[in-house]
Short mmCIF file of C-alpha atoms in Angstrom, two decimals:
data_model
loop_
_atom_site.label_atom_id
_atom_site.label_comp_id
_atom_site.label_asym_id
_atom_site.label_seq_id
_atom_site.Cartn_x
_atom_site.Cartn_y
_atom_site.Cartn_z
CA MET A 1 233.52 120.85 128.98
CA ASP A 2 235.83 118.51 130.91
CA THR A 3 238.47 121.00 132.15
CA SER A 4 240.70 118.21 133.42
CA ARG A 5 240.77 116.61 129.96
CA ALA A 6 241.43 120.00 128.34
CA ARG A 7 244.31 120.64 130.73
CA ARG A 8 245.83 117.25 130.03
CA GLY A 9 245.52 117.81 126.32
CA SER A 10 247.67 120.93 126.61
CA ASP A 11 250.38 119.34 128.76
CA PHE A 12 252.54 118.44 125.76
CA ALA A 13 252.09 121.88 124.20
CA ARG A 14 253.53 123.54 127.32
CA LEU A 15 256.45 121.11 127.40
CA SER A 16 257.09 121.62 123.70
CA ARG A 17 257.32 125.37 124.20
CA ARG A 18 259.90 124.94 126.96
CA VAL A 19 262.00 122.62 124.81
CA ALA A 20 261.76 124.91 121.79
CA GLU A 21 262.74 127.96 123.86
CA ALA A 22 265.86 126.06 124.94
CA GLY A 23 266.79 125.71 121.26
CA LEU A 24 266.79 121.92 121.39
CA LEU A 25 264.62 121.41 118.29
CA GLU A 26 267.06 123.27 116.05
CA ARG A 27 269.09 121.22 113.58
CA ARG A 28 272.74 120.36 114.26
CA PRO A 29 274.43 120.18 110.84
CA GLY A 30 277.94 120.37 112.33
CA TYR A 31 277.31 117.46 114.66
CA TYR A 32 275.86 115.30 111.90
CA ALA A 33 278.68 116.19 109.49
CA ILE A 34 281.18 114.90 112.05
CA ARG A 35 279.09 111.85 112.93
CA ILE A 36 278.49 110.88 109.31
CA GLY A 37 282.21 111.25 108.64
CA LEU A 38 283.18 109.08 111.60
CA VAL A 39 280.57 106.39 110.89
CA GLY A 40 281.51 106.39 107.21
CA ALA A 41 285.17 106.00 108.17
CA LEU A 42 284.30 103.14 110.53
CA PHE A 43 282.27 101.40 107.83
CA ALA A 44 284.88 101.81 105.09
CA GLY A 45 287.72 101.09 107.51
CA SER A 46 286.11 97.84 108.67
CA TRP A 47 285.90 96.59 105.09
CA ALA A 48 289.49 97.73 104.50
CA VAL A 49 290.63 95.69 107.52
CA PHE A 50 288.65 92.74 106.16
CA ALA A 51 290.47 93.00 102.82
CA ALA A 52 293.86 93.41 104.51
CA VAL A 53 293.47 90.42 106.86
CA GLY A 54 292.55 88.12 103.95
CA ASP A 55 292.27 84.37 104.27
CA SER A 56 292.53 83.97 108.03
CA TRP A 57 290.45 82.98 111.03
CA TRP A 58 291.35 86.41 112.42
CA GLN A 59 288.42 87.52 110.28
CA LEU A 60 286.09 86.50 113.11
CA PRO A 61 286.95 89.51 115.30
CA VAL A 62 286.78 91.61 112.11
CA ALA A 63 283.21 90.33 111.72
CA VAL A 64 282.42 91.78 115.17
CA LEU A 65 283.91 95.12 114.07
CA LEU A 66 281.75 95.00 110.94
CA ALA A 67 278.68 94.36 113.10
CA VAL A 68 279.42 97.53 115.09
CA ALA A 69 279.87 99.47 111.84
CA PHE A 70 276.60 98.12 110.39
CA ALA A 71 274.74 99.01 113.59
CA GLN A 72 276.09 102.56 113.60
CA VAL A 73 275.05 102.98 109.96
CA THR A 74 271.59 101.68 110.87
CA LEU A 75 271.32 104.24 113.66
CA LEU A 76 272.15 106.96 111.12
CA ALA A 77 269.35 105.64 108.90
CA HIS A 78 267.06 105.93 111.92
CA ASP A 79 267.92 109.61 112.33
CA LEU A 80 267.39 110.19 108.61
CA ALA A 81 263.94 108.62 108.80
CA HIS A 82 262.96 111.02 111.59
CA GLY A 83 264.11 114.07 109.65
CA GLN A 84 266.79 114.88 112.21
CA ILE A 85 269.58 115.35 109.69
CA CYS A 86 268.07 117.37 106.83
CA ARG A 87 264.87 119.28 106.13
CA SER A 88 264.23 117.91 102.65
CA ARG A 89 262.23 114.68 102.70
CA ARG A 90 263.48 113.85 99.22
CA THR A 91 267.11 114.21 100.29
CA ALA A 92 266.48 112.19 103.43
CA ARG A 93 264.77 109.45 101.42
CA THR A 94 267.60 109.27 98.88
CA ALA A 95 270.22 109.15 101.63
CA GLY A 96 268.15 106.60 103.52
CA LEU A 97 267.98 104.29 100.52
CA LEU A 98 271.75 104.45 100.11
CA VAL A 99 272.50 104.06 103.81
CA GLY A 100 269.79 101.51 104.59
CA ASN A 101 269.23 99.43 101.48
CA LEU A 102 272.67 99.52 99.89
CA ALA A 103 275.01 99.76 102.88
CA VAL A 104 273.34 97.39 105.39
CA GLY A 105 270.57 95.63 103.43
CA LEU A 106 267.63 97.14 105.33
CA SER A 107 264.63 98.45 103.38
CA TYR A 108 264.40 102.11 104.29
CA GLY A 109 260.78 102.45 103.13
CA TRP A 110 259.56 99.34 104.94
CA TRP A 111 261.36 100.19 108.16
CA MET A 112 260.25 103.82 108.08
CA ASP A 113 256.59 102.77 107.76
CA LYS A 114 256.93 100.22 110.55
CA HIS A 115 258.77 102.60 112.85
CA THR A 116 256.31 105.43 112.23
CA ARG A 117 253.44 103.17 113.32
CA HIS A 118 255.43 102.25 116.43
CA HIS A 119 255.93 105.90 117.35
CA ALA A 120 252.25 106.69 116.87
CA ASN A 121 251.16 103.94 119.30
CA PRO A 122 254.10 102.61 121.33
CA ASN A 123 253.51 99.32 123.12
CA HIS A 124 249.91 99.16 121.89
CA GLU A 125 248.79 95.57 121.28
CA GLU A 126 246.62 96.39 118.28
CA HIS A 127 248.67 99.11 116.61
CA ASP A 128 252.37 98.81 117.43
CA PRO A 129 254.09 96.34 115.06
CA ASP A 130 256.96 96.00 117.55
CA VAL A 131 254.72 94.17 120.02
CA ALA A 132 252.95 91.96 117.51
CA PRO A 133 253.00 88.31 118.68
CA ASP A 134 254.93 87.03 115.65
CA ILE A 135 257.49 85.04 117.65
CA LEU A 136 257.65 86.54 121.13
CA LEU A 137 254.66 87.42 123.30
CA TRP A 138 254.41 90.77 125.02
CA SER A 139 251.28 90.48 127.20
CA ARG A 140 249.34 87.78 128.99
CA GLY A 141 246.42 88.48 126.69
CA GLN A 142 248.61 87.49 123.74
CA ALA A 143 249.78 84.42 125.65
CA GLU A 144 246.22 83.25 126.24
CA THR A 145 245.44 83.23 122.52
CA ALA A 146 248.87 82.20 121.21
CA ARG A 147 249.16 79.26 118.85
CA GLY A 148 251.97 77.51 117.02
CA LEU A 149 255.55 78.75 117.33
CA PRO A 150 254.81 81.79 119.56
CA ARG A 151 253.04 79.51 122.04
CA LEU A 152 255.96 77.05 122.01
CA ILE A 153 258.61 79.73 122.41
CA GLY A 154 256.52 81.81 124.80
CA ARG A 155 256.88 79.33 127.64
CA HIS A 156 260.60 80.04 127.93
CA GLN A 157 260.96 83.23 125.90
CA ALA A 158 262.97 85.06 128.55
CA TRP A 159 265.71 82.44 128.27
CA LEU A 160 265.50 82.45 124.49
CA PHE A 161 265.46 86.23 124.05
CA PHE A 162 269.17 86.85 123.53
CA PRO A 163 269.71 83.71 121.40
CA LEU A 164 266.82 84.86 119.20
CA LEU A 165 268.43 88.28 118.83
CA THR A 166 271.27 86.63 116.92
CA LEU A 167 268.74 86.09 114.12
CA GLU A 168 267.45 89.68 114.10
CA GLY A 169 269.87 90.88 111.42
CA VAL A 170 268.73 88.13 109.06
CA ASN A 171 265.10 88.74 110.01
CA LEU A 172 265.38 92.39 109.02
CA LYS A 173 266.78 91.45 105.62
CA VAL A 174 264.08 88.84 105.01
CA SER A 175 261.38 91.32 106.05
CA SER A 176 262.92 93.92 103.75
CA PHE A 177 262.71 91.61 100.73
CA ARG A 178 259.18 90.51 101.65
CA ALA A 179 258.14 94.17 101.76
CA LEU A 180 259.02 94.51 98.07
CA ARG A 181 255.79 92.64 97.29
CA ARG A 182 253.70 95.44 98.77
CA PRO A 183 252.22 97.80 96.16
CA SER A 184 252.13 100.51 98.84
CA LEU A 185 255.92 100.53 99.21
CA LYS A 186 257.27 103.70 97.61
CA ASN A 187 260.21 103.53 95.18
CA ARG A 188 259.92 99.75 94.94
CA ALA A 189 262.22 99.50 91.94
CA ALA A 190 264.97 101.50 93.62
CA GLU A 191 264.47 99.61 96.89
CA ALA A 192 264.75 96.26 95.13
CA LEU A 193 267.77 97.25 93.05
CA LEU A 194 269.70 98.53 96.05
CA LEU A 195 268.79 95.56 98.26
CA VAL A 196 269.95 93.12 95.60
CA GLY A 197 273.06 95.23 95.10
CA HIS A 198 273.84 94.97 98.80
CA VAL A 199 273.45 91.19 98.88
CA VAL A 200 275.58 90.71 95.75
CA ALA A 201 278.33 93.02 97.02
CA TYR A 202 278.24 91.60 100.56
CA LEU A 203 278.36 87.93 99.60
CA GLY A 204 280.74 88.69 96.75
CA ALA A 205 283.22 90.30 99.13
CA LEU A 206 283.03 87.43 101.62
CA PHE A 207 283.49 84.65 99.09
CA ALA A 208 286.06 86.52 96.99
CA VAL A 209 288.39 86.92 99.97
CA LEU A 210 287.63 83.77 101.96
CA PRO A 211 287.10 80.08 101.22
CA PRO A 212 283.51 78.91 101.74
CA ALA A 213 283.88 77.62 105.33
CA LYS A 214 285.50 80.80 106.60
CA ALA A 215 283.14 83.00 104.61
CA LEU A 216 280.13 81.29 106.17
CA ALA A 217 281.67 81.57 109.65
CA VAL A 218 282.26 85.30 109.18
CA LEU A 219 278.72 85.72 107.85
CA VAL A 220 277.22 83.96 110.89
CA VAL A 221 279.31 85.89 113.43
CA HIS A 222 278.70 89.21 111.68
CA GLN A 223 274.93 88.84 111.37
CA ALA A 224 274.57 87.41 114.89
CA CYS A 225 276.51 90.27 116.49
CA TYR A 226 274.67 92.82 114.36
CA GLY A 227 271.33 91.43 115.51
CA VAL A 228 272.32 91.40 119.18
CA TYR A 229 273.67 94.96 118.93
CA LEU A 230 270.42 96.26 117.44
CA GLY A 231 268.32 94.26 119.88
CA CYS A 232 270.25 95.61 122.85
CA THR A 233 269.76 99.12 121.46
CA PHE A 234 265.99 98.97 120.94
CA ALA A 235 264.71 96.34 123.41
CA PRO A 236 265.52 98.20 126.67
CA ASN A 237 263.42 101.17 125.55
CA HIS A 238 259.92 99.67 125.81
CA LYS A 239 260.04 95.99 126.79
CA GLY A 240 258.75 95.54 130.30
CA MET A 241 256.85 98.84 130.21
CA PRO A 242 253.01 98.96 130.22
CA VAL A 243 251.37 97.36 127.18
CA LEU A 244 248.33 99.35 126.05
CA THR A 245 245.02 98.14 124.65
CA ALA A 246 241.96 99.80 123.12
CA GLN A 247 240.66 100.46 126.64
CA ASP A 248 243.60 102.73 127.46
CA GLU A 249 242.81 106.33 126.56
CA LEU A 250 245.90 108.48 127.06
CA ASP A 251 246.89 111.85 125.72
CA PHE A 252 250.03 112.12 123.58
CA LEU A 253 252.43 112.97 126.41
CA ARG A 254 251.33 110.15 128.68
CA ARG A 255 251.12 107.63 125.82
CA GLN A 256 254.76 108.29 124.97
CA VAL A 257 256.21 108.67 128.46
CA LEU A 258 254.45 105.84 130.29
CA THR A 259 255.41 103.23 127.68
CA SER A 260 259.07 104.28 127.39
CA ARG A 261 262.14 103.79 129.56
CA ASN A 262 265.36 105.78 129.60
CA VAL A 263 268.70 104.07 130.06
CA SER A 264 271.12 106.08 132.18
CA GLY A 265 274.77 106.34 131.28
CA GLY A 266 277.45 108.67 130.02
CA ARG A 267 278.46 110.01 126.63
CA LEU A 268 279.90 106.66 125.57
CA LEU A 269 276.49 105.04 125.97
CA ASP A 270 274.97 107.87 123.90
CA VAL A 271 277.40 107.03 121.09
CA ALA A 272 276.86 103.27 121.37
CA LEU A 273 273.06 103.54 121.34
CA GLY A 274 272.78 106.50 119.01
CA GLY A 275 271.07 108.57 121.69
CA LEU A 276 268.15 106.14 121.88
CA ASN A 277 268.93 105.56 125.54
CA HIS A 278 267.03 108.86 125.98
CA GLN A 279 263.95 107.12 124.68
CA ILE A 280 261.35 109.22 126.48
CA GLU A 281 262.68 112.43 124.97
CA HIS A 282 263.03 110.78 121.56
CA HIS A 283 259.41 109.63 121.58
CA LEU A 284 258.15 113.03 122.61
CA PHE A 285 260.32 114.84 120.07
CA PRO A 286 261.27 112.35 117.33
CA GLY A 287 262.62 115.12 115.08
CA MET A 288 265.02 116.38 117.74
CA PRO A 289 268.69 115.79 116.82
CA SER A 290 269.89 112.87 118.91
CA VAL A 291 272.76 114.92 120.34
CA ASN A 292 270.20 117.25 121.99
CA LEU A 293 268.26 114.51 123.76
CA ARG A 294 270.58 114.47 126.78
CA ARG A 295 270.08 118.22 127.24
CA ALA A 296 266.31 117.84 126.96
CA LYS A 297 266.18 115.14 129.64
CA PRO A 298 266.16 117.36 132.77
CA ILE A 299 263.47 119.59 131.25
CA VAL A 300 261.25 116.61 130.41
CA ARG A 301 261.94 114.76 133.66
CA ASP A 302 261.15 117.74 135.88
CA TYR A 303 258.02 118.56 133.88
CA CYS A 304 256.72 114.98 134.11
CA ARG A 305 257.32 114.95 137.85
CA SER A 306 255.41 118.22 138.22
CA LEU A 307 252.45 116.50 136.53
CA GLY A 308 252.77 113.30 138.54
CA VAL A 309 253.60 111.29 135.40
CA ASP A 310 255.96 108.37 136.01
CA TYR A 311 259.36 108.97 134.36
CA VAL A 312 261.26 105.68 134.31
CA GLU A 313 265.04 105.54 134.05
CA CYS A 314 267.55 102.87 135.02
CA GLY A 315 270.92 101.44 134.05
CA LEU A 316 271.52 99.31 130.95
CA LEU A 317 271.77 95.98 132.75
CA ALA A 318 268.76 96.82 134.91
CA SER A 319 266.75 97.64 131.79
CA TRP A 320 267.57 94.27 130.27
CA GLY A 321 266.62 92.62 133.56
CA GLN A 322 263.22 94.34 133.59
CA ALA A 323 262.59 93.32 129.99
CA LEU A 324 263.51 89.68 130.69
CA ARG A 325 261.39 89.52 133.84
CA HIS A 326 258.45 90.88 131.87
CA LEU A 327 258.91 88.24 129.16
CA HIS A 328 259.12 85.52 131.80
CA ASP A 329 255.96 86.77 133.52
CA VAL A 330 254.05 86.87 130.21
CA GLY A 331 254.94 83.23 129.57
CA GLN A 332 253.68 82.06 132.98
CA PRO A 333 250.14 81.09 131.81
CA LEU A 334 251.66 78.91 129.09
CA ARG A 335 253.92 77.16 131.57
CA ALA A 336 251.01 76.68 133.96
CA ALA A 337 248.79 75.26 131.19
CA ARG A 338 251.47 72.77 130.25
CA ARG A 339 251.80 71.55 133.83
CA ALA A 340 248.01 71.23 134.23
#
């Protein structure tokens, strides 16, 4: 028996025991009651401000406020999907449909399936849907075989990354509606009804309060800011970290740690990013309440260092810089081929 392989296979079990003994896997109902109340107040309050401002170009900054509210609701849906808030899957699913589909127009079932596959194989070319070469390219191997739009965009994708993020909110909604065609999607009728309900209520509110030109301007600003907010929340976590292939055989701990990056910062950053700035801890313990991730960080960091496993952490701007440099490097073969 390969004793080295057996030892590595137990590395996560030992870490898990340490984290559990610290009480960090226990649920935090008080924290989530407060957070749900505050996010709900922000969401309802943003729409109340929208109604109060009425027919005015001052609605544009209100659209930014709405984008923040939508992003915070989406982060709550994320925690629901991971079972961080309640034990009952049925309760979590019902709440997720209301929070995701109805409140922000994001299919809870589709996103949960996609995100689960991402967690199982982060940054894996063949298995992680978040690094599929749909528009952007994440490895030089993808660049070498790229065709069509990804090949065109890939040459200058680092420069186009943030502009493309302005479309992410719309992309999520389009993907949500496209997912309704899948027979495998659970609760399709409820998903469809709530998604349509969101669109009708959202557009109805915009065009009931504002004339068409202003309504469209608010829609564009709101969706663009929402997309950038979400992109800046999720992109720093893995982009620019190693991209795995079928040749990479890693145990669970190393697969999660080596492909993830933490973003350092204070409590305000935790609130803004929903705790996902502690991405390494979140990937190791996805069911851990997000408020506990900061407390788990020193345990995980010290343990990884004792094993000689790289634990990557940097500031927010530095994380964006690493992601952009990686995207630029991936596009180099395409730029070279064009010059040839």
